[in-house]
GROMACS .gro file of C-alpha atoms in nm:
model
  371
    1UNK     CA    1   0.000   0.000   0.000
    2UNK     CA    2   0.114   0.361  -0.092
    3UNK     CA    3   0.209   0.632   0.164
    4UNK     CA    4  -0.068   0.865  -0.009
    5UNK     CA    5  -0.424   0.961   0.053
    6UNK     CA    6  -0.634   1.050  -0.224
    7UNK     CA    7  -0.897   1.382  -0.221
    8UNK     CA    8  -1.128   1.398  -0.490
    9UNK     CA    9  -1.376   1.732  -0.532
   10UNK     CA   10  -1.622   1.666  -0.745
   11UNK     CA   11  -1.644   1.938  -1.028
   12UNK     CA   12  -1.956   2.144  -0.990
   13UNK     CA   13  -1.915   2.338  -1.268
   14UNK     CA   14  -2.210   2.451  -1.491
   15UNK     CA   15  -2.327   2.314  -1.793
   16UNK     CA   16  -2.721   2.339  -1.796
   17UNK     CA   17  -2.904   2.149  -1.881
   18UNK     CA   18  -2.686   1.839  -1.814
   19UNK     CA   19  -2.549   2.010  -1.463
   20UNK     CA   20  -2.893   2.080  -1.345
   21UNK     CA   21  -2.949   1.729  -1.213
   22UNK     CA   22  -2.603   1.588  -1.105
   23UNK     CA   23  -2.264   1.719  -1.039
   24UNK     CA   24  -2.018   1.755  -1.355
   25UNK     CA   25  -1.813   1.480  -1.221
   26UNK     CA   26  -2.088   1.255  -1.262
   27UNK     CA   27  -2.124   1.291  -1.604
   28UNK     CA   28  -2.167   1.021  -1.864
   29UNK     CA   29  -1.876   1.048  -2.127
   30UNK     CA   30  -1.779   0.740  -2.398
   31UNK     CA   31  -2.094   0.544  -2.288
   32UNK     CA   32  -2.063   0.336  -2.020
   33UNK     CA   33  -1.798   0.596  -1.791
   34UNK     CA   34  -1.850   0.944  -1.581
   35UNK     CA   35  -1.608   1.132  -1.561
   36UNK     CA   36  -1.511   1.079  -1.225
   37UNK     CA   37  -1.355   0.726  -1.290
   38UNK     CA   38  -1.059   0.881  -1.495
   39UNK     CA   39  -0.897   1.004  -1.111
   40UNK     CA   40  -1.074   0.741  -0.952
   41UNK     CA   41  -0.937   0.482  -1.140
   42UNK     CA   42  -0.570   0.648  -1.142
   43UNK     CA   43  -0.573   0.666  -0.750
   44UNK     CA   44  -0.681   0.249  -0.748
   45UNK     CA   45  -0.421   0.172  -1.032
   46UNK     CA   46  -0.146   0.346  -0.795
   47UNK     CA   47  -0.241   0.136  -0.433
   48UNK     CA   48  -0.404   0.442  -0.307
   49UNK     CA   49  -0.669   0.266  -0.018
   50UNK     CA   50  -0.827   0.578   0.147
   51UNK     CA   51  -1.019   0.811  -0.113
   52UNK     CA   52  -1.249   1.123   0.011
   53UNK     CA   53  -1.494   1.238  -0.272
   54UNK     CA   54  -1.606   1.583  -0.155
   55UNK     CA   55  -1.929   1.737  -0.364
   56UNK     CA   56  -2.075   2.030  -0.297
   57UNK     CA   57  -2.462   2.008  -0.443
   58UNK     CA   58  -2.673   1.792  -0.671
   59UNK     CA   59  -2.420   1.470  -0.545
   60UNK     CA   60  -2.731   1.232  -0.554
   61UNK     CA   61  -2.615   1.071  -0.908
   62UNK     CA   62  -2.228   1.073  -0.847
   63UNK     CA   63  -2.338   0.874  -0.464
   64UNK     CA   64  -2.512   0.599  -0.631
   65UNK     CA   65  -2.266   0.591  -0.930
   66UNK     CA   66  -1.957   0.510  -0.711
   67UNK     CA   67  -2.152   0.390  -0.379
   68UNK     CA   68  -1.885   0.178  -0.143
   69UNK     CA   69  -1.624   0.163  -0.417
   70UNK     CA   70  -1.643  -0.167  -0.542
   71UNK     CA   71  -1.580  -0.178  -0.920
   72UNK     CA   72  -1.225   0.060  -0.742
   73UNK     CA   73  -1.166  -0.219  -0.496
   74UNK     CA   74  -1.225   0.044  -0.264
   75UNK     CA   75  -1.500  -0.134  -0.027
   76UNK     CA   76  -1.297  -0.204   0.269
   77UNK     CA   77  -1.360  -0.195   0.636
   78UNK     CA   78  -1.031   0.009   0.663
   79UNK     CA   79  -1.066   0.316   0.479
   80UNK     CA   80  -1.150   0.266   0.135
   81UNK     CA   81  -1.346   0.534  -0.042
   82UNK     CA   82  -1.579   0.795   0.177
   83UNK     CA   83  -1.814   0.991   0.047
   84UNK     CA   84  -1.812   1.331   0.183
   85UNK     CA   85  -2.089   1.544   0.131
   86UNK     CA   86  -2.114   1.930   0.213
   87UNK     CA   87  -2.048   2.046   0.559
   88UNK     CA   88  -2.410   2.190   0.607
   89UNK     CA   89  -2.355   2.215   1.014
   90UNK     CA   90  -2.099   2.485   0.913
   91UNK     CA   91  -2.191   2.596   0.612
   92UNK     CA   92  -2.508   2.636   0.424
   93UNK     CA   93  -2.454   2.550   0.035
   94UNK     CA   94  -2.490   2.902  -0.105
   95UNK     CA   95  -2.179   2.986   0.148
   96UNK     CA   96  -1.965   2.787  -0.061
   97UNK     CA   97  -1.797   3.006  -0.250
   98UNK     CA   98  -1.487   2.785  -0.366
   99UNK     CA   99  -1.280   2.453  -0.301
  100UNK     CA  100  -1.125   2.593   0.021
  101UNK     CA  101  -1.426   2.609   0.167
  102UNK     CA  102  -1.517   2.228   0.042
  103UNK     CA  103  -1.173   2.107   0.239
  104UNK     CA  104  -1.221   2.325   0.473
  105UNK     CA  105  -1.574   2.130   0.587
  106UNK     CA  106  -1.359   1.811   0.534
  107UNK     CA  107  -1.061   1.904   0.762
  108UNK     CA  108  -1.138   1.604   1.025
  109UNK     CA  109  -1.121   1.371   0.780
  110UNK     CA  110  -0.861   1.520   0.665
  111UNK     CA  111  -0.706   1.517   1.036
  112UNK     CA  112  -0.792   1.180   1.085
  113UNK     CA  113  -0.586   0.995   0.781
  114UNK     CA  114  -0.265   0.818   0.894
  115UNK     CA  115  -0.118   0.908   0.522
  116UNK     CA  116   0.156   1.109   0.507
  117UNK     CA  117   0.090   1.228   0.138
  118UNK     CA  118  -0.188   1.365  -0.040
  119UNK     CA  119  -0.341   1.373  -0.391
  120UNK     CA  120  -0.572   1.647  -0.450
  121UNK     CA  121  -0.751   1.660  -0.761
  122UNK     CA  122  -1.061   1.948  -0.856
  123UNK     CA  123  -1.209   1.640  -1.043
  124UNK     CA  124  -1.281   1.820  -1.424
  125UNK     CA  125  -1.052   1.723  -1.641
  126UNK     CA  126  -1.001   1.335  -1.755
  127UNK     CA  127  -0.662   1.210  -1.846
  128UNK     CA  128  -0.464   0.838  -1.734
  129UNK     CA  129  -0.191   0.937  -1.510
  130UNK     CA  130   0.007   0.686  -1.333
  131UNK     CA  131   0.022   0.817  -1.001
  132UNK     CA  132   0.318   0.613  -0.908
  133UNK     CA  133   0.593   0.819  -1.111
  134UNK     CA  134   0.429   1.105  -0.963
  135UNK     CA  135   0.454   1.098  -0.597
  136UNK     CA  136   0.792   0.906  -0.685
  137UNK     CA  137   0.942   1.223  -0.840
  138UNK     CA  138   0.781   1.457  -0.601
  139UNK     CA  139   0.944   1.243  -0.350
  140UNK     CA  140   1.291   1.220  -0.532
  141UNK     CA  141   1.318   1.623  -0.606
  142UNK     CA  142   1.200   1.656  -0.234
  143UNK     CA  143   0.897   1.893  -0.356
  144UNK     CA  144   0.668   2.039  -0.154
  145UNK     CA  145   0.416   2.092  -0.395
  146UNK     CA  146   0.411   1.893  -0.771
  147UNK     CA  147   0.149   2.002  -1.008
  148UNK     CA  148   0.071   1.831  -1.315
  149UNK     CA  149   0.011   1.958  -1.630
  150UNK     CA  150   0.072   1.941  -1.989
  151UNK     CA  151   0.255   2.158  -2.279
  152UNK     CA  152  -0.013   2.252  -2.516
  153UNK     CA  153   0.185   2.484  -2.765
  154UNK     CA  154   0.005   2.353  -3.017
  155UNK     CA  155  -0.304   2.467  -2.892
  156UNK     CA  156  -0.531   2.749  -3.008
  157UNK     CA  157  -0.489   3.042  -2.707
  158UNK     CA  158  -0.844   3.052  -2.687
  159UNK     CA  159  -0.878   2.709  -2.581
  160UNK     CA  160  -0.554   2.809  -2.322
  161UNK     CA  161  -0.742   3.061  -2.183
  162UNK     CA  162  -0.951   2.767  -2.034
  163UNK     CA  163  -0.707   2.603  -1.802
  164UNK     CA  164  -0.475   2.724  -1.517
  165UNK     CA  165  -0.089   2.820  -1.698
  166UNK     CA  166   0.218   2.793  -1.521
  167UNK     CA  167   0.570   2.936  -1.598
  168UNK     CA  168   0.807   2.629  -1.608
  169UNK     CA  169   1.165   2.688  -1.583
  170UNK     CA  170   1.436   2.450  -1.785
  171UNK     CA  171   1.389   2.245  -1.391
  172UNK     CA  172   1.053   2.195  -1.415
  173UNK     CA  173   1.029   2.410  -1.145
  174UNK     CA  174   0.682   2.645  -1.143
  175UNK     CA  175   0.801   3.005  -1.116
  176UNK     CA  176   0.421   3.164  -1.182
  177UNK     CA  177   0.032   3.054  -1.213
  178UNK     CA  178  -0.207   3.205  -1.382
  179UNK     CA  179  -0.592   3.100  -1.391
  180UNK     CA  180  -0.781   3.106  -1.710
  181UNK     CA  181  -0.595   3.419  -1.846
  182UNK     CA  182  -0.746   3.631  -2.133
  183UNK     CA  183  -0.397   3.651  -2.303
  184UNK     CA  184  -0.178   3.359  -2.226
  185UNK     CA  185   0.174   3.419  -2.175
  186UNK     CA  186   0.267   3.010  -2.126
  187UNK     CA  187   0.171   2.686  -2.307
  188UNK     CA  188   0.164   2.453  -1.982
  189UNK     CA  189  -0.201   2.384  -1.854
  190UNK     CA  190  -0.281   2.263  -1.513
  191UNK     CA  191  -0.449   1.918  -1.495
  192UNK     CA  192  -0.592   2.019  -1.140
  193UNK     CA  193  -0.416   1.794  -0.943
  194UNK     CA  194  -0.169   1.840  -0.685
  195UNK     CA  195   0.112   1.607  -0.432
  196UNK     CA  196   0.199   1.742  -0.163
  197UNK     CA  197   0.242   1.604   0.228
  198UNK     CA  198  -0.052   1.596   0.419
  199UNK     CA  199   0.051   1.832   0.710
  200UNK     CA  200   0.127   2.136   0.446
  201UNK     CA  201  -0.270   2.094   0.296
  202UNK     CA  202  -0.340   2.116   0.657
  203UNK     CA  203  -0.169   2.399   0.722
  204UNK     CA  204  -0.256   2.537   0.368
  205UNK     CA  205  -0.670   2.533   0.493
  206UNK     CA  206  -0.620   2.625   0.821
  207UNK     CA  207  -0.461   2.986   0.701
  208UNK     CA  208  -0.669   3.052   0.450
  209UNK     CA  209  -0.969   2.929   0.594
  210UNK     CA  210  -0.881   3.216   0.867
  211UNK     CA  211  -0.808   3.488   0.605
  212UNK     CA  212  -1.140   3.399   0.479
  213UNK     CA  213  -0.976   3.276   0.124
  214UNK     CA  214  -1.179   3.033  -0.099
  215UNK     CA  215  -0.986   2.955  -0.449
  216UNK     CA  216  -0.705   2.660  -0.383
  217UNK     CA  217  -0.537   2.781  -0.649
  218UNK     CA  218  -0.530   3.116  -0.690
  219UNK     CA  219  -0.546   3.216  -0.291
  220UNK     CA  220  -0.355   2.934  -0.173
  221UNK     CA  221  -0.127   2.782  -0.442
  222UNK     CA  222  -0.076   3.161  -0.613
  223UNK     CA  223  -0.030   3.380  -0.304
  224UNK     CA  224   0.279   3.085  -0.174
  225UNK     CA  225   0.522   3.034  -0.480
  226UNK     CA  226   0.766   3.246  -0.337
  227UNK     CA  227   0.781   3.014  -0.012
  228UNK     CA  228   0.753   2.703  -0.122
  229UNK     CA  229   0.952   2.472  -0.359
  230UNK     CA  230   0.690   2.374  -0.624
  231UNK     CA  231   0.755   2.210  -0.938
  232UNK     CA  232   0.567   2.014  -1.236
  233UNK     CA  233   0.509   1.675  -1.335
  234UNK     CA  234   0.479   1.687  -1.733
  235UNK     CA  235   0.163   1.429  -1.888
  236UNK     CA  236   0.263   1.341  -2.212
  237UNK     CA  237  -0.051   1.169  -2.246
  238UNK     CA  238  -0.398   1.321  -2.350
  239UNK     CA  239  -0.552   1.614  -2.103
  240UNK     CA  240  -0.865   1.782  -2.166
  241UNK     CA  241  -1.082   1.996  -1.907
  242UNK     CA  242  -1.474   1.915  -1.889
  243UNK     CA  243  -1.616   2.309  -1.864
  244UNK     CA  244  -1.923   2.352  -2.136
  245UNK     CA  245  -2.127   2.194  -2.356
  246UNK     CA  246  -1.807   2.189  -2.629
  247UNK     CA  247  -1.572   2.046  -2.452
  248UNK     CA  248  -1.828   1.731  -2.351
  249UNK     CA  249  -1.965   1.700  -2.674
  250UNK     CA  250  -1.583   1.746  -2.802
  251UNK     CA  251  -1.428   1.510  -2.594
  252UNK     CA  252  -1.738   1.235  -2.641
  253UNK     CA  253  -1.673   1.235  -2.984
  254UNK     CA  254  -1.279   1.190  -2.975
  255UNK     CA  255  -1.359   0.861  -2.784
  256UNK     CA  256  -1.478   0.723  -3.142
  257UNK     CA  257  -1.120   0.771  -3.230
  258UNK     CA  258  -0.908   0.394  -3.210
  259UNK     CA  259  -0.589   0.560  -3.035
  260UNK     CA  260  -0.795   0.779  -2.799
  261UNK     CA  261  -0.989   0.441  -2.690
  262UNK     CA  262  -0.644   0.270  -2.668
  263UNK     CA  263  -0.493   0.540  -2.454
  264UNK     CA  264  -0.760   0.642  -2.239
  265UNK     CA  265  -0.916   0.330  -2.162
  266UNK     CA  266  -0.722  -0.014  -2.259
  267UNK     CA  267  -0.347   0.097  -2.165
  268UNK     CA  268  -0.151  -0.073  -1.891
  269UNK     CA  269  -0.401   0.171  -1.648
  270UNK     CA  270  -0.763   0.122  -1.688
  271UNK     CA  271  -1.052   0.257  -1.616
  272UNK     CA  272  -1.294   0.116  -1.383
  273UNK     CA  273  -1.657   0.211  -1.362
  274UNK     CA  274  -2.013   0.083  -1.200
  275UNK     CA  275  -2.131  -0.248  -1.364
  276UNK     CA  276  -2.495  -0.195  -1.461
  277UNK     CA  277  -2.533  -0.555  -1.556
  278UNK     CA  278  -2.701  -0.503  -1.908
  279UNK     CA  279  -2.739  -0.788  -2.143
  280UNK     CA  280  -2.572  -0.715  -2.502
  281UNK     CA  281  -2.681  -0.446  -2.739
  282UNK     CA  282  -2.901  -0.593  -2.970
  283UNK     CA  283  -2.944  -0.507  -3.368
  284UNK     CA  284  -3.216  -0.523  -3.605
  285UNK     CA  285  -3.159  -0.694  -3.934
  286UNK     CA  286  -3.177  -0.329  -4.137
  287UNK     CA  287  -2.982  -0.166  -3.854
  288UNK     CA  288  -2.664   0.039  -4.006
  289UNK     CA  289  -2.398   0.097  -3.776
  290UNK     CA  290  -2.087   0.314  -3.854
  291UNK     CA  291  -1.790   0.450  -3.639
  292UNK     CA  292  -2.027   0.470  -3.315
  293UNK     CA  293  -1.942   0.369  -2.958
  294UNK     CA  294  -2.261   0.213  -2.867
  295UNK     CA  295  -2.262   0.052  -2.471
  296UNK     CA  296  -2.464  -0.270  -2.348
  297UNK     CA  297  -2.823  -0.282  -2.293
  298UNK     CA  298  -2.931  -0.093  -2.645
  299UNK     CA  299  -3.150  -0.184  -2.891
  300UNK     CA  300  -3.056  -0.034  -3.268
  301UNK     CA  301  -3.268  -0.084  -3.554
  302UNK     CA  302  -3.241   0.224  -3.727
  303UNK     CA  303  -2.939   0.414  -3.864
  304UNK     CA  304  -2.613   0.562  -3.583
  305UNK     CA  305  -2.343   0.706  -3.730
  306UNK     CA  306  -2.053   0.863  -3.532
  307UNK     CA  307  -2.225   0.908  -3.204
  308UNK     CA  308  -2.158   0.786  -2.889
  309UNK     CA  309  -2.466   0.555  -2.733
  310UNK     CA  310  -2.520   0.454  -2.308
  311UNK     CA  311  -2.656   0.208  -2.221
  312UNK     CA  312  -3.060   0.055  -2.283
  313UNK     CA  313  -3.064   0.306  -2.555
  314UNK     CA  314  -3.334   0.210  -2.819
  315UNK     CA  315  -3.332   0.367  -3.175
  316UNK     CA  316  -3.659   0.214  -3.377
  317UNK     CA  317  -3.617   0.125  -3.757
  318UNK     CA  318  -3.602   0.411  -4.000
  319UNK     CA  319  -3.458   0.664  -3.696
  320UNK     CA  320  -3.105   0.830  -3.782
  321UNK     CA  321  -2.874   0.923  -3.522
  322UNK     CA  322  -2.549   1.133  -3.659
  323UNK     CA  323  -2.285   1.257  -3.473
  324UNK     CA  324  -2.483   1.302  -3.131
  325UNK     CA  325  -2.444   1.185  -2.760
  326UNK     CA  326  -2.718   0.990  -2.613
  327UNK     CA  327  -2.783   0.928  -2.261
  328UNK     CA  328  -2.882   0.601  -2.067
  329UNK     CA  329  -3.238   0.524  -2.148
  330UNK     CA  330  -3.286   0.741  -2.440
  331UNK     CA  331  -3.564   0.605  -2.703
  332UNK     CA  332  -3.585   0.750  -3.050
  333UNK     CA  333  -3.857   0.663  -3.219
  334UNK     CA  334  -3.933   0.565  -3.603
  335UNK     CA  335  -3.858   0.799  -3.855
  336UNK     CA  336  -3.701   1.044  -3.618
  337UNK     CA  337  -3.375   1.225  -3.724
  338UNK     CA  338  -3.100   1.364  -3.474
  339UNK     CA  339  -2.778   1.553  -3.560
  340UNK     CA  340  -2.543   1.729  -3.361
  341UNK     CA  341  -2.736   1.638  -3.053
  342UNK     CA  342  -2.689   1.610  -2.674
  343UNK     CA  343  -2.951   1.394  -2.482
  344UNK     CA  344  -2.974   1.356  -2.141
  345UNK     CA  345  -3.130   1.032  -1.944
  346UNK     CA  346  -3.480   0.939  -2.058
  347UNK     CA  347  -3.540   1.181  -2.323
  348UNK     CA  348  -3.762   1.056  -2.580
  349UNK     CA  349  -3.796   1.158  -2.900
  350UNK     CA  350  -4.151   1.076  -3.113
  351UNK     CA  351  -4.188   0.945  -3.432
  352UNK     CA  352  -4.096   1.160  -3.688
  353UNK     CA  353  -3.907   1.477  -3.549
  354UNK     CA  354  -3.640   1.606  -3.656
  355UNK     CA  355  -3.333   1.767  -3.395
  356UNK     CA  356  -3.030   1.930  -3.590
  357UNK     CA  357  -2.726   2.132  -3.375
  358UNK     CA  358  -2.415   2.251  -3.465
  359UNK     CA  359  -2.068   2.090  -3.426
  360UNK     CA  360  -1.971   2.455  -3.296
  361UNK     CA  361  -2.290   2.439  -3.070
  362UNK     CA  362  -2.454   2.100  -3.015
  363UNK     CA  363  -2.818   2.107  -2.920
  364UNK     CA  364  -2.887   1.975  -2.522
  365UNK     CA  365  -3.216   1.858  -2.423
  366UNK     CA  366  -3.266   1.819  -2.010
  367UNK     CA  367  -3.315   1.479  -1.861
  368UNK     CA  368  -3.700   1.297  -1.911
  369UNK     CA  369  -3.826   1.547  -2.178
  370UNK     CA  370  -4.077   1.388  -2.438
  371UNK     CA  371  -4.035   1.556  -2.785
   0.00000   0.00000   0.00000
């Protein structure tokens, strides 16, 4: 067993319609995952035993997704993976006004771990990191801080502008941060996740908890550089941050790619996630199935082409499906045609209608809406 502790806050950022209903963490992405079992999966895959999940509202759908921990081999009777849900005795959910207040109503548990390291991860951006090299070269360069992240100079500055930057020196060492800057200076994006020994995260909420601070990053990270020895852990790998309706739909589609599915989810590290015990999709004799990523449980006897399915998803005969993302339980009936689509959970669409988005702006429709 590792020497580290794992904290997991679940991303509550907004992306309505889908957000409405669950945290962003909980969100369904290449058919049968959430996006949650990216980190959780990492932390298992590197012996990490005791995992904290911290939400902060709408955490009913991320609780039942990931439960005790099992599919994690988390569901111990010694640590193991705790759910931790907000700190309402100290603070009602409209005081929450960042992640420092989230850790800062999980500081017992915090207290109580016998860990001497900690992972902390803000939960919104999916990746496959093996954890091991990383608290094995914050160890080695005696760090007391190691942030990952990932050189993206070949990335639009727009799309920059989306992630935390940091100033890397020829060490690795991090000589600035800056979050979500209109004009990025650097090409090295933040995954969100940070080692560091469990005593200075301590110490890190207890100060800024009493200088009434609420960013991690920005008030705590930010505001310490010059007193502390942080440095970066490059990913080579694939990094992506989960913030709007683009970047799901975006990063949905990409799993349709063979080397994206290779790297992100059959590589030495993989990806756990909750069995839903479905039988196997089923196809119709004039079904017509091309470059889709369709999970158990569905039933296709119409047309899907480049679109990413969950599971029990039924699409009747004469129904085309093209380039969209549909939800578990989603029904489509004959005759219907979708493009460019986002569906949540239980939509149905009647016979006959027709649903076209954008690529640049794909059309959402809220969880249990009849068309």
């Amino acid at each position: 067993m590792i020497d580290t502790m794992g904290i997991i806050i679940a991303s509550n950022t907004n992306i309505p319609p889908l957000t409405d209903v669950r945290s962003a963490s909980a969100l369904p992405i290449a058919g049968g995952f959430r996006i949650i079992d990216f980190v959780l999966s990492d932390m298992a895959n590197a012996g990490i035993q005791n995992i904290g999940v911290a939400t902060e509202a709408n955490y009913s759908s991320l609780m039942d997704h990931i439960k005790s921990g099992s599919p994690w081999d988390l569901h111990r009777k010694d640590r193991g993976l705790t759910i931790l849900p907000p700190n309402v005795a100290n603070k009602s959910a409209y005081e929450i006004r960042g992640d420092l207040d989230i850790l800062t109503g999980i500081r017992e548990f915090i207290r109580r771990a016998p860990e001497t390291y900690v992972i902390l991860s803000l939960g919104n951006c999916i990746y496959n990191i093996d954890f091991k090299e990383v608290i094995k070269e914050h160890i080695d360069k005696q760090a007391d801080i190691t942030v990952i992240y990932k050189d993206m100079k070949d990335v639009d500055q727009s799309e920059l502008s989306r992630f935390t930057l940091l100033e890397v020196d020829e060490e690795k060492g991090i000589m600035d941060i800056e979050v979500c800057p209109y004009y990025p200076k650097w090409t090295c994006a933040g995954a969100d996740v940070f080692v560091m020994e469990k005593a200075l995260l301590e110490s890190i909420i207890d100060e800024s908890s009493s200088k009434g601070n609420h960013d991690f990053i920005k008030d705590a990270i930010a505001k310490k550089m010059s007193g502390l020895r942080v440095y970066g852990f490059e990913h080579k790998g694939y990094l992506d941050k989960i913030d709007s309706m683009i970047s799901y739909f975006g990063n949905n589609m990409l799993f349709l790619n063979a080397g994206m599915q290779k790297e992100m989810l059959h590589s030495g590290l993989p990806i756990y996630t909750k069995n839903k015990d479905l039988p196997p999709t089923k196809y119709g004799s004039d079904a017509k199935i091309q470059n889709s990523y369709i999970a158990d449980g569905c039933k296709i006897y119409g047309t899907v082409i480049n679109s990413v399915l969950s599971g029990d998803v039924t699409i009747e005969e004469g129904a085309v499906v093209e380039n969209s993302v549909l939800m578990q339980g989603v029904k489509v009936e004959k005759g219907s045609r979708l493009e460019y689509v986002v569906l949540d959970k239980g939509v149905t669409v009647g016979e006959n209608k027709t649903l076209i988005g954008q690529e640049s702006y794909p059309l959402p429709v809220a969880k249990g809406t009849v068309i």
